């Protein structure tokens, strides 16, 4: 496990379960692939809940979801649920179980989403490392909640429409790379560690790029960090 996982696995599962924890026992590494087919839904709400581990989200899937999981705690076999109501699909990917930290625990998720499906995405990571290469996705909104760990969020790409990004961090560094060919407005506050901004101009208590006032597509970002630095790069 990474330094964040080893230090904070117990915190992460309290974040999800809110109950007393029992130490878990690690077994043999299991590799599992799962998919969810596209249907006639015009948009999808995708919620990801990872207690402790490493998460990679990216585009490029032919189906709605193409996922690879690597884990060695059988009780943490990821749960995927999908249903559609009218024109809207609802997808959830969740870590089950109420176990606590254990020795030599491995838990990695690699999630690929379809680029042509409009997504409202919500990500919860209790402890660990999250890498979200989301620039190719058709985002309608994105919310990221980090407990303890490092967030790398890459939004570089060509968005199909305006969207809002909301990031809330606990303990750890958050680095957000912003698209350059659209209008960007960002509001960022950091706790211990401060805020570092490159490629945006300060406008009151916010930051924007030169395209914001004339762009047809705009991205709005709201970031609040806890203990650790917040980095916004738009270059």
mmCIF file of N, CA and C in Angstrom, residues 14 116 207:
data_model
loop_
_atom_site.group_PDB
_atom_site.id
_atom_site.type_symbol
_atom_site.label_atom_id
_atom_site.label_comp_id
_atom_site.label_asym_id
_atom_site.label_seq_id
_atom_site.Cartn_x
_atom_site.Cartn_y
_atom_site.Cartn_z
ATOM 1 N N UNK A 14 -14.020 4.322 7.961
ATOM 2 C CA UNK A 14 -14.957 5.049 8.804
ATOM 3 C C UNK A 14 -15.725 6.058 7.971
ATOM 4 N N UNK A 116 -18.696 9.424 -25.158
ATOM 5 C CA UNK A 116 -19.859 10.026 -25.820
ATOM 6 C C UNK A 116 -21.130 9.959 -24.987
ATOM 7 N N UNK A 207 -10.038 33.155 -9.929
ATOM 8 C CA UNK A 207 -9.019 33.162 -10.965
ATOM 9 C C UNK A 207 -9.685 32.793 -12.295
#
